[in-house]
mmCIF file with all atom_site columns, C-alpha atoms in Angstrom:
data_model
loop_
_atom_site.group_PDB
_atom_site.id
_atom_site.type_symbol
_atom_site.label_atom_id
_atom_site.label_alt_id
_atom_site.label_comp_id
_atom_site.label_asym_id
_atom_site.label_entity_id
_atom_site.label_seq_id
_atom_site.pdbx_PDB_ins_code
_atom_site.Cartn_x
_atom_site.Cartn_y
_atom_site.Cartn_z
_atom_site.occupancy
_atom_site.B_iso_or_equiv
_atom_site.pdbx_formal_charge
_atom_site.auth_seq_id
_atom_site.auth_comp_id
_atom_site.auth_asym_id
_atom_site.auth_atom_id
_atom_site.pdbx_PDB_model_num
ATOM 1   C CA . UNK B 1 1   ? 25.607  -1.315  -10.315 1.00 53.00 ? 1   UNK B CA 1
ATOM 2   C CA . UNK B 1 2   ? 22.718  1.082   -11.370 1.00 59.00 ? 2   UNK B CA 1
ATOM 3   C CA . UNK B 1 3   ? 19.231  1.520   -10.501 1.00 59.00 ? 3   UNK B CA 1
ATOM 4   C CA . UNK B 1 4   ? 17.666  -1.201  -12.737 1.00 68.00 ? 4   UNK B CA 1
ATOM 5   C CA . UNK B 1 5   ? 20.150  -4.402  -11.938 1.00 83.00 ? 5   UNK B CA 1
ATOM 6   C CA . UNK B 1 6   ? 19.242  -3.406  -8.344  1.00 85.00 ? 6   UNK B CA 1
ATOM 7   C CA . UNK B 1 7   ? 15.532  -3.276  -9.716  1.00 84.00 ? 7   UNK B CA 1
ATOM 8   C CA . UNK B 1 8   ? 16.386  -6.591  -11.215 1.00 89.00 ? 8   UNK B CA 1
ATOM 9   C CA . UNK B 1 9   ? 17.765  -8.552  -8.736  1.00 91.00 ? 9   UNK B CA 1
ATOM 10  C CA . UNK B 1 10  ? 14.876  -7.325  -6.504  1.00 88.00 ? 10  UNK B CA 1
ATOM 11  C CA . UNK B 1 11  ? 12.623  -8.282  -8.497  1.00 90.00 ? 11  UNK B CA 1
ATOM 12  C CA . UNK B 1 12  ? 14.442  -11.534 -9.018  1.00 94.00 ? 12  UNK B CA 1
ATOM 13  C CA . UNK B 1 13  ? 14.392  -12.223 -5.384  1.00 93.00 ? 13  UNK B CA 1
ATOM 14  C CA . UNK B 1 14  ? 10.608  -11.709 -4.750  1.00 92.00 ? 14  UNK B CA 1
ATOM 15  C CA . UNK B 1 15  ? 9.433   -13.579 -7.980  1.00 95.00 ? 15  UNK B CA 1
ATOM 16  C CA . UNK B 1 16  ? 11.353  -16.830 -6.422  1.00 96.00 ? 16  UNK B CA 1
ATOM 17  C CA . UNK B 1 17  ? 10.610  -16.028 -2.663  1.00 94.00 ? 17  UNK B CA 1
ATOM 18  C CA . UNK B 1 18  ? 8.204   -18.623 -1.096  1.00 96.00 ? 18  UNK B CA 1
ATOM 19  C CA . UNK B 1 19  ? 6.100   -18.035 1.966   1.00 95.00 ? 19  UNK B CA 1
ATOM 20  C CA . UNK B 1 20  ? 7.881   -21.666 4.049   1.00 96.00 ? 20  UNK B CA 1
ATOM 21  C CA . UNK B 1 21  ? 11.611  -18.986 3.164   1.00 95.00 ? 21  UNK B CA 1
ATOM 22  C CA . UNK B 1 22  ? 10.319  -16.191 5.375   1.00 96.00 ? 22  UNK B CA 1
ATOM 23  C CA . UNK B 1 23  ? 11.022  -16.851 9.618   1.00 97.00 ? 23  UNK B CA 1
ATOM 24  C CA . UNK B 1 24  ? 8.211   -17.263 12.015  1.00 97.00 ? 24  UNK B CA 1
ATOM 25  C CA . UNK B 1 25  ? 9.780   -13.060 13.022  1.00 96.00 ? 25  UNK B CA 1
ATOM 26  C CA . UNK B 1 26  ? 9.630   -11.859 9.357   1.00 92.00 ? 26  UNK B CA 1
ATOM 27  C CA . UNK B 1 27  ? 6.115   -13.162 9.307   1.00 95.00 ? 27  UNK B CA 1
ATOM 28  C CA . UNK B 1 28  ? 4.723   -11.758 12.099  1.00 94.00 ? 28  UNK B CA 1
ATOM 29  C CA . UNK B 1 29  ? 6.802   -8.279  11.604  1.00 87.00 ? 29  UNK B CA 1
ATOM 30  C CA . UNK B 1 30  ? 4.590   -8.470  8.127   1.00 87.00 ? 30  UNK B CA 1
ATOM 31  C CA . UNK B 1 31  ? 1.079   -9.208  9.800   1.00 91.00 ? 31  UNK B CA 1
ATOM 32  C CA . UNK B 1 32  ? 2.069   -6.564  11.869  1.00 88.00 ? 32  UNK B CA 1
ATOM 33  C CA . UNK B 1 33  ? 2.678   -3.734  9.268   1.00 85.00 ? 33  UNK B CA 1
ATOM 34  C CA . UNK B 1 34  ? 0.041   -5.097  7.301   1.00 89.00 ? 34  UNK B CA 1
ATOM 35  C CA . UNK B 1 35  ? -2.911  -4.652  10.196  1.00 90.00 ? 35  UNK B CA 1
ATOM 36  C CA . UNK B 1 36  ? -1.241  -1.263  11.212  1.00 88.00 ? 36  UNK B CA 1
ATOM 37  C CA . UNK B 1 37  ? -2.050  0.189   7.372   1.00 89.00 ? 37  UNK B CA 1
ATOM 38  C CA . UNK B 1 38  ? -4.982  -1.536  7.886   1.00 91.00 ? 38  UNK B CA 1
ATOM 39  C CA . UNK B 1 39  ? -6.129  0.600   10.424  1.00 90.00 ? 39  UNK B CA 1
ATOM 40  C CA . UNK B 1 40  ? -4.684  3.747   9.472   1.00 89.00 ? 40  UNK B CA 1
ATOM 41  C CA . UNK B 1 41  ? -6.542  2.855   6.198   1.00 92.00 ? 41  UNK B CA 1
ATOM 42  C CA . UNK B 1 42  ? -10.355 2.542   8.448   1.00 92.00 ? 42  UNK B CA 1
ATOM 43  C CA . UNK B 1 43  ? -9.004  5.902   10.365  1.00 92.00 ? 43  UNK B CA 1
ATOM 44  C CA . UNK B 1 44  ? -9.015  7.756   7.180   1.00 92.00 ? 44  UNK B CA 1
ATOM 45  C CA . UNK B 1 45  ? -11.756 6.039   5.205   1.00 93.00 ? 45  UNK B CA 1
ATOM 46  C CA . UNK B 1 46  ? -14.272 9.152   6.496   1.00 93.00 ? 46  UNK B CA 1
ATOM 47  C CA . UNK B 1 47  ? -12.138 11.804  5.934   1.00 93.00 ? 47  UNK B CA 1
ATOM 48  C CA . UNK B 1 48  ? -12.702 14.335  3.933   1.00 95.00 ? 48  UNK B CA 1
ATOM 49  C CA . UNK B 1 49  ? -9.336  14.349  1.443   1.00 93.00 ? 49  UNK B CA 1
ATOM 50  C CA . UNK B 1 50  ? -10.112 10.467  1.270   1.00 95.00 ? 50  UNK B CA 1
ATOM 51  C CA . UNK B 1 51  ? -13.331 11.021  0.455   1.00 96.00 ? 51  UNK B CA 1
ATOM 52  C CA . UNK B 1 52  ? -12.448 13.398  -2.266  1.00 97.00 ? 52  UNK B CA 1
ATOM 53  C CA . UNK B 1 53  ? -9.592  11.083  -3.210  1.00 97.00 ? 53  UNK B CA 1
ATOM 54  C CA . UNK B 1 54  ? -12.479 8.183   -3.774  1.00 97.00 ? 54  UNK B CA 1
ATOM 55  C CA . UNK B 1 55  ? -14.941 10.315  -6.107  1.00 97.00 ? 55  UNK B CA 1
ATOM 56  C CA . UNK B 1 56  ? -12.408 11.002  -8.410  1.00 97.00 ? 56  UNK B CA 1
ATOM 57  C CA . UNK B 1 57  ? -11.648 6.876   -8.507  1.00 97.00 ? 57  UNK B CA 1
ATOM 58  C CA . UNK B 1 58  ? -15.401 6.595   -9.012  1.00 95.00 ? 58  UNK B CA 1
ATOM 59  C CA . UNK B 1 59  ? -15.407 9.222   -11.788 1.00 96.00 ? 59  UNK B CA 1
ATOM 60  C CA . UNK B 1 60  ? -12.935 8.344   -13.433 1.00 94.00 ? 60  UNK B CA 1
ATOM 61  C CA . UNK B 1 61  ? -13.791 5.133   -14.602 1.00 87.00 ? 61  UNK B CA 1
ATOM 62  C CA . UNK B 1 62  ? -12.222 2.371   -16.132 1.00 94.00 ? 62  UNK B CA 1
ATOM 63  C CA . UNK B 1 63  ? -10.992 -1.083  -16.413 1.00 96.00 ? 63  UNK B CA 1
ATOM 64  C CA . UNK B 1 64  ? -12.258 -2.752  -12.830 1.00 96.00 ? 64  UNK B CA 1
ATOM 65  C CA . UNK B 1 65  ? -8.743  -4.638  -11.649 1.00 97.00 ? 65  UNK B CA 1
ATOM 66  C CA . UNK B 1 66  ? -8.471  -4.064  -8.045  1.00 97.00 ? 66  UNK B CA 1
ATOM 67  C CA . UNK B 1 67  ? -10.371 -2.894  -4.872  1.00 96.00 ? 67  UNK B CA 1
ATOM 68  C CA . UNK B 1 68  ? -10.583 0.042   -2.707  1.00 96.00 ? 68  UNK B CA 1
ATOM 69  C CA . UNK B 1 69  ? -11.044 -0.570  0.769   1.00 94.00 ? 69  UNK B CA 1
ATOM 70  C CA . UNK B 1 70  ? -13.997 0.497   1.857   1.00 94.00 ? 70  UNK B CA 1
ATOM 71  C CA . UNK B 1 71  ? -15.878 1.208   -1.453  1.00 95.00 ? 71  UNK B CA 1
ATOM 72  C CA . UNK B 1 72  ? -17.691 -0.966  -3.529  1.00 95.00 ? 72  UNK B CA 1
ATOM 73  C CA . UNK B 1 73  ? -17.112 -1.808  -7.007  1.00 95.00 ? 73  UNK B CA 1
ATOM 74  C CA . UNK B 1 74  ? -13.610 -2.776  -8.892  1.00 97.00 ? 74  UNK B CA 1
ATOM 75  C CA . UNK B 1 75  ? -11.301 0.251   -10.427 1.00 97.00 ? 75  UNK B CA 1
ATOM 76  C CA . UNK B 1 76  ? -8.141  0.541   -12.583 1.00 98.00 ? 76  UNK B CA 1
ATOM 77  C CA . UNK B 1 77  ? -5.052  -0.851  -10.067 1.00 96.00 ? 77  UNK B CA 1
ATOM 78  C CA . UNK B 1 78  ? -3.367  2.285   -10.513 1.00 96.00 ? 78  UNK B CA 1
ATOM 79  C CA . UNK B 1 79  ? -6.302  4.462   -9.095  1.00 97.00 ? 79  UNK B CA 1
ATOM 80  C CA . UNK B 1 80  ? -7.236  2.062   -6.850  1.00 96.00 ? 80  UNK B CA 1
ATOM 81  C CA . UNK B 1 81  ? -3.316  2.459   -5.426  1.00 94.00 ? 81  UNK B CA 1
ATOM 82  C CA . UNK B 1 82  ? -4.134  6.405   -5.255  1.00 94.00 ? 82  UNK B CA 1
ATOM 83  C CA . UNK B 1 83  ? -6.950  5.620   -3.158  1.00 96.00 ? 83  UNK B CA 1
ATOM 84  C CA . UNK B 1 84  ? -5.840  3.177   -0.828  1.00 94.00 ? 84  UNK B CA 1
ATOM 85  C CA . UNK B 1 85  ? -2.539  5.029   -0.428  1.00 90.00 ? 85  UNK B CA 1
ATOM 86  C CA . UNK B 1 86  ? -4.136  8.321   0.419   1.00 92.00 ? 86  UNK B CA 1
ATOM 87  C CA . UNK B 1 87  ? -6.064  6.628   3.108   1.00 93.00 ? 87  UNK B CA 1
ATOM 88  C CA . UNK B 1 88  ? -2.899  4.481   4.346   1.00 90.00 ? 88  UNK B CA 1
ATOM 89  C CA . UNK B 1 89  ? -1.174  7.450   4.722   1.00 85.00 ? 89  UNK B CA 1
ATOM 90  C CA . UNK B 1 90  ? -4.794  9.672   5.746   1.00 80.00 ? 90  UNK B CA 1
ATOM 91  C CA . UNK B 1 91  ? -3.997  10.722  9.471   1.00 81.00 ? 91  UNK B CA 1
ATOM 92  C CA . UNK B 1 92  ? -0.473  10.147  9.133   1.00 72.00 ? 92  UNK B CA 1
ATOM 93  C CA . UNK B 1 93  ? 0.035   7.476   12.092  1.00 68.00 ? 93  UNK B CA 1
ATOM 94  C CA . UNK B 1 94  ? 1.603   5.452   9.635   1.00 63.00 ? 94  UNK B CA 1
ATOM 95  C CA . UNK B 1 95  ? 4.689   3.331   9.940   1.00 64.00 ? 95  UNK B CA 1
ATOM 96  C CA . UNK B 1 96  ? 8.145   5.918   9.591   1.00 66.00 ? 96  UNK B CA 1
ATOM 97  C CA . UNK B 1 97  ? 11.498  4.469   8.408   1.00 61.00 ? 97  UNK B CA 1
ATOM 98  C CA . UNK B 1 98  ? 14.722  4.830   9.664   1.00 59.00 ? 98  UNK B CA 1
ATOM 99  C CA . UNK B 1 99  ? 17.076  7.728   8.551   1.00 58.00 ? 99  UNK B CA 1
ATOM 100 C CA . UNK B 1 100 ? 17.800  9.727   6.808   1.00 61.00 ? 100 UNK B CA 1
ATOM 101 C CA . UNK B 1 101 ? 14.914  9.278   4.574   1.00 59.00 ? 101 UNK B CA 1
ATOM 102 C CA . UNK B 1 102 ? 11.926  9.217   7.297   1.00 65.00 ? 102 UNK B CA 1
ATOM 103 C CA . UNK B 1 103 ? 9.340   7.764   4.869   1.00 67.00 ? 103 UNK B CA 1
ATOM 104 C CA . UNK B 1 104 ? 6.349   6.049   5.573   1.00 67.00 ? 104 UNK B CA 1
ATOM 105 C CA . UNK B 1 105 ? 6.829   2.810   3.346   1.00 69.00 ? 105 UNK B CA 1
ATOM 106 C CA . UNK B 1 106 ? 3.611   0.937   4.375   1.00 68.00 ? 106 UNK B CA 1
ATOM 107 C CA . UNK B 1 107 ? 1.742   3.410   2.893   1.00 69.00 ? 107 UNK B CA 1
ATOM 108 C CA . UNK B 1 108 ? 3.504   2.970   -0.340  1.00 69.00 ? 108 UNK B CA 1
ATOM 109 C CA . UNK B 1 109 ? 3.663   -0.649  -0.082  1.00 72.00 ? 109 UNK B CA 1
ATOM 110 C CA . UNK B 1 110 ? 0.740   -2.202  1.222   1.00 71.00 ? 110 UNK B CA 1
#
């Protein structure tokens, strides 16, 4: 298979997936990853890269779609992504995956 039937049946599999499919472990594991971007999100809210990060959000306008945490006001999802992943990933406590690629896929994810 190639890249985009494994894109496929991903996609496939999370368009059908219902919240009563995932175990009471695969839920929690979520909440989990989910508060611990959270935070790492709140931990870099005031720094100064997310800060910089943010004003160029603000500037560069657009159609409002989807929120930044922390900020008021709607922005374009993609910019909104740049934002909230630079501060998910801000002071780098984020979540690490397991080798060999050592990436931090909350950051990217959430």
């Amino acid at each position: 298979m190639n890249a985009v039937q494994y894109s496929k049946i991903l996609a496939e599999y999370v368009t059908k997936l219902e919240y009563g499919d995932l175990s009471k472990e695969v839920v929690e594991k979520a909440k989990m990853h989910l508060l611990d971007t959270m935070g790492n999100m709140l931990g870099a809210h005031s720094m100064s890269w997310s800060k910089m990060v943010v004003d160029i959000v603000r500037k560069t306008g657009g159609v409002p779609q989807s929120t930044v945490m922390g900020v008021e006001g709607m922005y374009p999802v993609i910019m909104a992504a740049l934002a909230n992943g630079t501060m998910a990933h801000g002071i780098d406590a984020d979540d690490s995956g397991a080798r060999p690629s050592w990436a931090h896929p909350g950051s990217c994810i959430i």
